[in-house]
mmCIF file of C-alpha atoms in Angstrom:
data_model
loop_
_atom_site.group_PDB
_atom_site.id
_atom_site.type_symbol
_atom_site.label_atom_id
_atom_site.label_comp_id
_atom_site.label_asym_id
_atom_site.label_seq_id
_atom_site.Cartn_x
_atom_site.Cartn_y
_atom_site.Cartn_z
ATOM 1 C CA MET D 1 -112.864 -182.722 91.224
ATOM 2 C CA THR D 2 -109.227 -183.255 90.437
ATOM 3 C CA GLY D 3 -107.876 -186.426 88.898
ATOM 4 C CA GLY D 4 -108.698 -185.963 85.222
ATOM 5 C CA SER D 5 -109.654 -182.323 84.770
ATOM 6 C CA LYS D 6 -107.088 -180.133 83.019
ATOM 7 C CA ILE D 7 -105.769 -178.288 86.019
ATOM 8 C CA ARG D 8 -102.344 -176.663 85.992
ATOM 9 C CA TYR D 9 -99.776 -178.234 88.268
ATOM 10 C CA THR D 10 -98.932 -176.224 91.380
ATOM 11 C CA THR D 11 -96.352 -176.324 94.158
ATOM 12 C CA GLN D 12 -99.043 -176.709 96.825
ATOM 13 C CA LEU D 13 -97.433 -179.864 98.194
ATOM 14 C CA GLN D 14 -94.691 -177.640 99.618
ATOM 15 C CA ALA D 15 -97.147 -176.709 102.394
ATOM 16 C CA GLY D 16 -97.305 -180.325 103.550
ATOM 17 C CA LEU D 17 -96.988 -183.893 102.334
ATOM 18 C CA GLY D 18 -99.000 -186.691 103.955
ATOM 19 C CA LEU D 19 -99.491 -184.820 107.253
ATOM 20 C CA ILE D 20 -101.233 -187.867 108.684
ATOM 21 C CA GLU D 21 -100.803 -187.052 112.384
ATOM 22 C CA GLU D 22 -101.503 -183.340 111.859
ATOM 23 C CA THR D 23 -104.666 -184.183 109.942
ATOM 24 C CA LYS D 24 -105.831 -186.542 112.678
ATOM 25 C CA SER D 25 -105.312 -183.790 115.274
ATOM 26 C CA LEU D 26 -107.167 -181.232 113.167
ATOM 27 C CA LEU D 27 -110.060 -183.630 112.650
ATOM 28 C CA SER D 28 -110.329 -184.075 116.413
ATOM 29 C CA ILE D 29 -110.881 -180.313 116.661
ATOM 30 C CA TYR D 30 -113.015 -179.921 113.553
ATOM 31 C CA LYS D 31 -116.764 -179.410 113.809
ATOM 32 C CA PRO D 32 -119.052 -179.547 110.749
ATOM 33 C CA GLY D 33 -119.487 -176.148 109.158
ATOM 34 C CA MET D 34 -116.213 -174.727 110.465
ATOM 35 C CA THR D 35 -114.445 -172.269 108.177
ATOM 36 C CA VAL D 36 -110.687 -172.266 107.609
ATOM 37 C CA SER D 37 -110.341 -169.309 109.957
ATOM 38 C CA GLU D 38 -112.456 -170.893 112.690
ATOM 39 C CA LEU D 39 -110.481 -174.128 112.496
ATOM 40 C CA TYR D 40 -107.206 -172.213 112.617
ATOM 41 C CA TYR D 41 -108.090 -170.340 115.809
ATOM 42 C CA ALA D 42 -109.519 -173.490 117.393
ATOM 43 C CA ALA D 43 -106.282 -175.326 116.567
ATOM 44 C CA LEU D 44 -104.192 -172.494 118.017
ATOM 45 C CA GLU D 45 -106.137 -172.673 121.265
ATOM 46 C CA SER D 46 -106.173 -176.468 121.453
ATOM 47 C CA GLY D 47 -102.587 -176.928 122.567
ATOM 48 C CA LEU D 48 -102.231 -179.872 120.154
ATOM 49 C CA PHE D 49 -99.552 -178.174 118.051
ATOM 50 C CA PRO D 50 -96.927 -176.948 120.539
ATOM 51 C CA MET D 51 -94.030 -177.432 118.098
ATOM 52 C CA VAL D 52 -95.764 -175.784 115.134
ATOM 53 C CA SER D 53 -95.539 -172.030 114.574
ATOM 54 C CA ALA D 54 -98.742 -170.056 114.045
ATOM 55 C CA ARG D 55 -97.701 -169.275 110.481
ATOM 56 C CA ARG D 56 -96.944 -172.921 109.721
ATOM 57 C CA LEU D 57 -100.253 -174.010 111.228
ATOM 58 C CA LYS D 58 -102.105 -171.474 109.107
ATOM 59 C CA ASN D 59 -100.401 -172.844 105.981
ATOM 60 C CA ILE D 60 -101.200 -176.438 106.884
ATOM 61 C CA ILE D 61 -104.884 -175.628 107.329
ATOM 62 C CA GLY D 62 -105.244 -173.242 104.400
ATOM 63 C CA GLU D 63 -103.050 -175.008 101.837
ATOM 64 C CA CYS D 64 -103.443 -178.665 102.820
ATOM 65 C CA PHE D 65 -106.386 -179.445 105.074
ATOM 66 C CA SER D 66 -108.823 -177.110 103.337
ATOM 67 C CA PRO D 67 -108.378 -178.212 99.695
ATOM 68 C CA ARG D 68 -108.203 -181.859 100.681
ATOM 69 C CA TYR D 69 -110.955 -182.163 103.265
ATOM 70 C CA LEU D 70 -113.012 -178.965 103.552
ATOM 71 C CA LYS D 71 -113.607 -178.169 99.901
ATOM 72 C CA THR D 72 -114.542 -181.810 99.307
ATOM 73 C CA ASP D 73 -116.840 -181.765 102.364
ATOM 74 C CA SER D 74 -115.112 -184.933 103.545
ATOM 75 C CA ALA D 75 -113.823 -183.786 106.950
ATOM 76 C CA ARG D 76 -117.123 -184.597 108.657
ATOM 77 C CA PHE D 77 -116.891 -188.193 107.425
ATOM 78 C CA LEU D 78 -113.176 -188.585 108.055
ATOM 79 C CA LYS D 79 -113.480 -187.441 111.668
ATOM 80 C CA PRO D 80 -115.260 -190.609 112.903
ATOM 81 C CA ILE D 81 -113.101 -192.762 110.630
ATOM 82 C CA SER D 82 -109.966 -191.268 112.208
ATOM 83 C CA GLN D 83 -111.277 -192.076 115.673
ATOM 84 C CA ASN D 84 -112.655 -195.569 115.160
ATOM 85 C CA ALA D 85 -111.243 -197.248 112.042
ATOM 86 C CA PRO D 86 -107.853 -198.981 111.739
ATOM 87 C CA ALA D 87 -105.010 -196.587 110.931
ATOM 88 C CA HIS D 88 -104.290 -198.133 107.528
ATOM 89 C CA VAL D 89 -107.923 -197.604 106.475
ATOM 90 C CA PHE D 90 -107.906 -193.977 107.627
ATOM 91 C CA ASN D 91 -104.558 -193.321 105.942
ATOM 92 C CA GLN D 92 -105.804 -194.699 102.640
ATOM 93 C CA HIS D 93 -108.740 -192.285 102.689
ATOM 94 C CA LEU D 94 -106.313 -189.407 103.253
ATOM 95 C CA PHE D 95 -104.159 -190.658 100.390
ATOM 96 C CA VAL D 96 -107.047 -190.498 97.908
ATOM 97 C CA PHE D 97 -108.178 -187.020 98.937
ATOM 98 C CA THR D 98 -104.592 -185.734 98.879
ATOM 99 C CA ALA D 99 -104.072 -187.056 95.360
ATOM 100 C CA LEU D 100 -107.401 -185.641 94.175
ATOM 101 C CA ALA D 101 -106.411 -182.222 95.522
ATOM 102 C CA ASN D 102 -102.962 -182.299 93.901
ATOM 103 C CA GLN D 103 -103.090 -183.083 90.201
ATOM 104 C CA ILE D 104 -99.330 -183.423 89.909
ATOM 105 C CA LEU D 105 -99.278 -186.127 92.594
ATOM 106 C CA PHE D 106 -102.284 -187.855 91.052
ATOM 107 C CA ASN D 107 -100.643 -188.045 87.636
ATOM 108 C CA PHE D 108 -97.239 -188.991 89.041
ATOM 109 C CA ILE D 109 -98.767 -192.020 90.768
ATOM 110 C CA ILE D 110 -100.690 -193.112 87.677
ATOM 111 C CA GLU D 111 -98.048 -192.383 85.043
ATOM 112 C CA ILE D 112 -94.833 -193.199 86.892
ATOM 113 C CA TYR D 113 -95.448 -195.276 90.019
ATOM 114 C CA TRP D 114 -97.892 -197.736 88.441
ATOM 115 C CA ASN D 115 -95.842 -198.003 85.262
ATOM 116 C CA ARG D 116 -92.819 -199.065 87.297
ATOM 117 C CA TYR D 117 -94.504 -201.542 89.631
ATOM 118 C CA PRO D 118 -96.184 -203.971 87.180
ATOM 119 C CA GLY D 119 -93.110 -203.861 84.961
ATOM 120 C CA GLY D 120 -91.059 -205.617 87.586
ATOM 121 C CA ARG D 121 -89.104 -202.548 88.691
ATOM 122 C CA ASP D 122 -89.137 -202.359 92.450
ATOM 123 C CA MET D 123 -87.357 -199.033 92.849
ATOM 124 C CA LEU D 124 -88.365 -195.416 92.234
ATOM 125 C CA SER D 125 -85.844 -192.594 92.357
ATOM 126 C CA ILE D 126 -85.788 -188.855 92.802
ATOM 127 C CA ASP D 127 -84.471 -188.737 89.227
ATOM 128 C CA ASP D 128 -87.641 -190.472 88.008
ATOM 129 C CA ALA D 129 -89.674 -187.774 89.733
ATOM 130 C CA ARG D 130 -87.457 -185.009 88.386
ATOM 131 C CA ASP D 131 -87.836 -186.307 84.823
ATOM 132 C CA PHE D 132 -91.614 -186.361 85.271
ATOM 133 C CA VAL D 133 -91.734 -182.804 86.632
ATOM 134 C CA SER D 134 -89.318 -181.462 84.010
ATOM 135 C CA GLN D 135 -91.391 -182.959 81.207
ATOM 136 C CA ALA D 136 -94.549 -181.435 82.704
ATOM 137 C CA VAL D 137 -92.911 -177.993 82.767
ATOM 138 C CA ASN D 138 -91.741 -178.398 79.163
ATOM 139 C CA GLU D 139 -95.273 -179.366 78.136
ATOM 140 C CA GLY D 140 -96.727 -176.231 79.725
ATOM 141 C CA LYS D 141 -98.591 -178.012 82.513
ATOM 142 C CA THR D 142 -97.525 -175.431 85.102
ATOM 143 C CA GLN D 143 -98.939 -171.922 85.400
ATOM 144 C CA LYS D 144 -95.500 -170.543 84.564
ATOM 145 C CA PRO D 145 -92.103 -172.145 83.894
ATOM 146 C CA TRP D 146 -90.481 -173.526 87.031
ATOM 147 C CA SER D 147 -86.846 -172.996 87.917
ATOM 148 C CA GLU D 148 -84.515 -175.939 88.385
ATOM 149 C CA THR D 149 -84.707 -175.351 92.131
ATOM 150 C CA THR D 150 -88.501 -175.589 92.093
ATOM 151 C CA ILE D 151 -88.391 -178.696 89.900
ATOM 152 C CA ARG D 152 -85.976 -180.329 92.344
ATOM 153 C CA ARG D 153 -88.119 -179.401 95.358
ATOM 154 C CA VAL D 154 -91.393 -180.591 93.820
ATOM 155 C CA SER D 155 -89.712 -183.861 92.804
ATOM 156 C CA SER D 156 -88.754 -184.491 96.419
ATOM 157 C CA TYR D 157 -92.311 -183.650 97.528
ATOM 158 C CA LEU D 158 -93.726 -186.305 95.209
ATOM 159 C CA ILE D 159 -91.384 -188.972 96.520
ATOM 160 C CA GLY D 160 -91.930 -187.899 100.128
ATOM 161 C CA CYS D 161 -95.708 -187.910 99.824
ATOM 162 C CA CYS D 162 -95.727 -191.399 98.329
ATOM 163 C CA ALA D 163 -93.516 -192.543 101.213
ATOM 164 C CA ASP D 164 -95.855 -190.966 103.780
ATOM 165 C CA TYR D 165 -98.717 -193.051 102.422
ATOM 166 C CA GLY D 166 -96.735 -196.286 102.397
ATOM 167 C CA MET D 167 -96.193 -196.566 98.645
ATOM 168 C CA LEU D 168 -92.429 -196.169 98.928
ATOM 169 C CA SER D 169 -89.947 -197.053 101.637
ATOM 170 C CA SER D 170 -89.611 -194.408 104.320
ATOM 171 C CA LYS D 171 -85.821 -194.498 104.405
ATOM 172 C CA ARG D 172 -84.487 -191.162 103.157
ATOM 173 C CA SER D 173 -82.585 -192.024 100.022
ATOM 174 C CA PRO D 174 -82.395 -190.860 96.388
ATOM 175 C CA VAL D 175 -83.739 -194.299 95.451
ATOM 176 C CA ARG D 176 -86.760 -195.752 97.263
ATOM 177 C CA GLN D 177 -88.146 -199.268 97.380
ATOM 178 C CA ILE D 178 -91.642 -199.583 95.900
ATOM 179 C CA GLN D 179 -94.040 -201.081 98.434
ATOM 180 C CA SER D 180 -97.163 -202.826 97.235
ATOM 181 C CA ILE D 181 -100.490 -201.301 98.191
ATOM 182 C CA ARG D 182 -103.935 -202.791 97.861
ATOM 183 C CA LEU D 183 -107.261 -201.011 97.812
ATOM 184 C CA GLU D 184 -108.871 -201.698 101.177
ATOM 185 C CA GLU D 185 -112.472 -202.876 101.018
ATOM 186 C CA TYR D 186 -113.609 -200.017 103.258
ATOM 187 C CA THR D 187 -111.873 -197.513 100.986
ATOM 188 C CA LEU D 188 -113.660 -199.049 98.014
ATOM 189 C CA LEU D 189 -116.945 -198.923 99.896
ATOM 190 C CA PHE D 190 -116.551 -195.277 100.900
ATOM 191 C CA PHE D 191 -115.435 -193.885 97.560
ATOM 192 C CA SER D 192 -117.899 -195.859 95.467
ATOM 193 C CA TYR D 193 -120.704 -194.347 97.574
ATOM 194 C CA TRP D 194 -118.954 -190.964 97.615
ATOM 195 C CA LEU D 195 -119.100 -190.920 93.818
ATOM 196 C CA HIS D 196 -122.650 -192.291 93.804
ATOM 197 C CA PHE D 197 -123.891 -189.462 96.025
ATOM 198 C CA GLN D 198 -122.427 -186.992 93.547
ATOM 199 C CA GLN D 199 -125.131 -188.245 91.179
ATOM 200 C CA MET D 200 -122.645 -190.204 89.135
ATOM 201 C CA GLY D 201 -123.944 -193.110 87.072
ATOM 202 C CA ASP D 202 -122.884 -196.659 87.847
ATOM 203 C CA ASN D 203 -120.726 -197.116 84.760
ATOM 204 C CA ARG D 204 -119.029 -193.758 85.287
ATOM 205 C CA ILE D 205 -118.184 -194.846 88.826
ATOM 206 C CA ILE D 206 -116.634 -198.066 87.519
ATOM 207 C CA LYS D 207 -114.553 -196.085 85.020
ATOM 208 C CA HIS D 208 -113.623 -193.190 87.314
ATOM 209 C CA ASN D 209 -109.912 -192.534 87.312
ATOM 210 C CA LEU D 210 -109.524 -192.288 91.096
ATOM 211 C CA TRP D 211 -109.314 -196.114 91.052
ATOM 212 C CA GLN D 212 -106.163 -195.779 88.974
ATOM 213 C CA LEU D 213 -104.470 -194.560 92.148
ATOM 214 C CA PHE D 214 -104.517 -198.248 93.112
ATOM 215 C CA GLY D 215 -103.493 -199.511 89.681
ATOM 216 C CA LEU D 216 -107.009 -200.745 88.881
ATOM 217 C CA THR D 217 -108.735 -200.953 85.505
ATOM 218 C CA PRO D 218 -112.542 -200.681 85.190
ATOM 219 C CA ASP D 219 -112.719 -204.484 84.970
ATOM 220 C CA ASP D 220 -110.713 -204.712 88.198
ATOM 221 C CA VAL D 221 -113.068 -202.253 89.905
ATOM 222 C CA ARG D 222 -116.103 -204.221 88.785
ATOM 223 C CA GLU D 223 -114.650 -207.408 90.241
ATOM 224 C CA GLU D 224 -113.711 -205.670 93.481
ATOM 225 C CA LEU D 225 -117.251 -204.348 93.828
ATOM 226 C CA LYS D 226 -118.628 -207.829 93.226
ATOM 227 C CA ARG D 227 -116.345 -209.072 95.983
ATOM 228 C CA ILE D 228 -117.630 -206.592 98.575
ATOM 229 C CA SER D 229 -121.212 -207.183 97.432
ATOM 230 C CA LYS D 230 -120.955 -210.476 99.334
ATOM 231 C CA LYS D 231 -121.038 -208.365 102.496
ATOM 232 C CA ASP D 232 -124.445 -207.023 101.438
ATOM 233 C CA TRP D 233 -123.140 -203.462 101.060
ATOM 234 C CA LEU D 234 -124.426 -203.243 97.473
ATOM 235 C CA ILE D 235 -125.496 -205.489 94.607
ATOM 236 C CA VAL D 236 -123.616 -205.589 91.300
ATOM 237 C CA GLN D 237 -125.121 -206.835 88.043
ATOM 238 C CA SER D 238 -123.099 -206.708 84.859
ATOM 239 C CA ALA D 239 -123.452 -207.797 81.265
ATOM 240 C CA ALA D 240 -120.819 -206.982 78.654
ATOM 241 C CA ASP D 241 -119.657 -203.429 79.400
ATOM 242 C CA VAL D 242 -122.818 -202.377 81.228
ATOM 243 C CA THR D 243 -122.908 -202.495 85.010
ATOM 244 C CA ARG D 244 -125.858 -201.792 87.283
ATOM 245 C CA ILE D 245 -125.417 -201.305 91.011
ATOM 246 C CA SER D 246 -128.150 -201.447 93.623
ATOM 247 C CA TRP D 247 -127.115 -199.187 96.468
ATOM 248 C CA ARG D 248 -128.086 -200.319 99.928
ATOM 249 C CA PHE D 249 -127.148 -197.245 101.961
ATOM 250 C CA ASN D 250 -128.970 -193.930 101.717
ATOM 251 C CA SER D 251 -126.206 -191.636 102.964
ATOM 252 C CA LEU D 252 -122.464 -191.485 103.506
ATOM 253 C CA GLU D 253 -123.169 -191.337 107.230
ATOM 254 C CA GLU D 254 -124.547 -194.878 106.976
ATOM 255 C CA VAL D 255 -121.436 -195.950 105.076
ATOM 256 C CA VAL D 256 -119.186 -194.424 107.724
ATOM 257 C CA ASP D 257 -121.131 -196.309 110.400
ATOM 258 C CA VAL D 258 -120.255 -199.574 108.645
ATOM 259 C CA ILE D 259 -116.582 -198.607 108.491
ATOM 260 C CA THR D 260 -116.328 -197.461 112.097
ATOM 261 C CA GLU D 261 -118.370 -200.292 113.604
ATOM 262 C CA SER D 262 -116.416 -203.061 111.900
#
């Protein structure tokens, strides 16, 4: 899983940023077990992408949809969420999986976005992104040195992706307004169980760095879990730095049912 492992930064975001509407359309076509190739041909035949070239569609599926939602085996859960949950809940799920699949975006949000917001700065610029990318290249975090053109492009991708997910103003400008985001309770519910079903211990879940995408510390996560425990979705017991969670649901399908039937 991305979001902490030492993976080299890539330019994969060039294939697509948030792609919220495209992802929703692809999920409507997707059937569990589909390969990238099968989904591509099904999408071509669906008529849902009349303005997208075959080559572009292939890139979207292979470079964006697949690493975000097929390799994580999350498409089958996101499909019902896309159809039945509020748009802001669905979009937040996409945001997390996109960040997990793109280490450079993940780290940009944690290191730059969340360092600006609590500090009282309400703006984020393309120059901030460029400085972040340039430093990453200088520190050898890319597979090979990037040209100035690539650095400039990737910087714009980072800003654009944050805007797609509602973290920055959508107005095209070198300087964007930071927009506050809050971890939705259904997002917390889904990803806490998602980590749990990966055989992760309760304290590791609390300390997992995906929560940093929402500016949360482990103490914040613990309190948020206690808050949703009032809905009888789980039970949280904590003493000092040790937390024990009693998990009510036996599968992610059950969790998705809660989200989609709300």
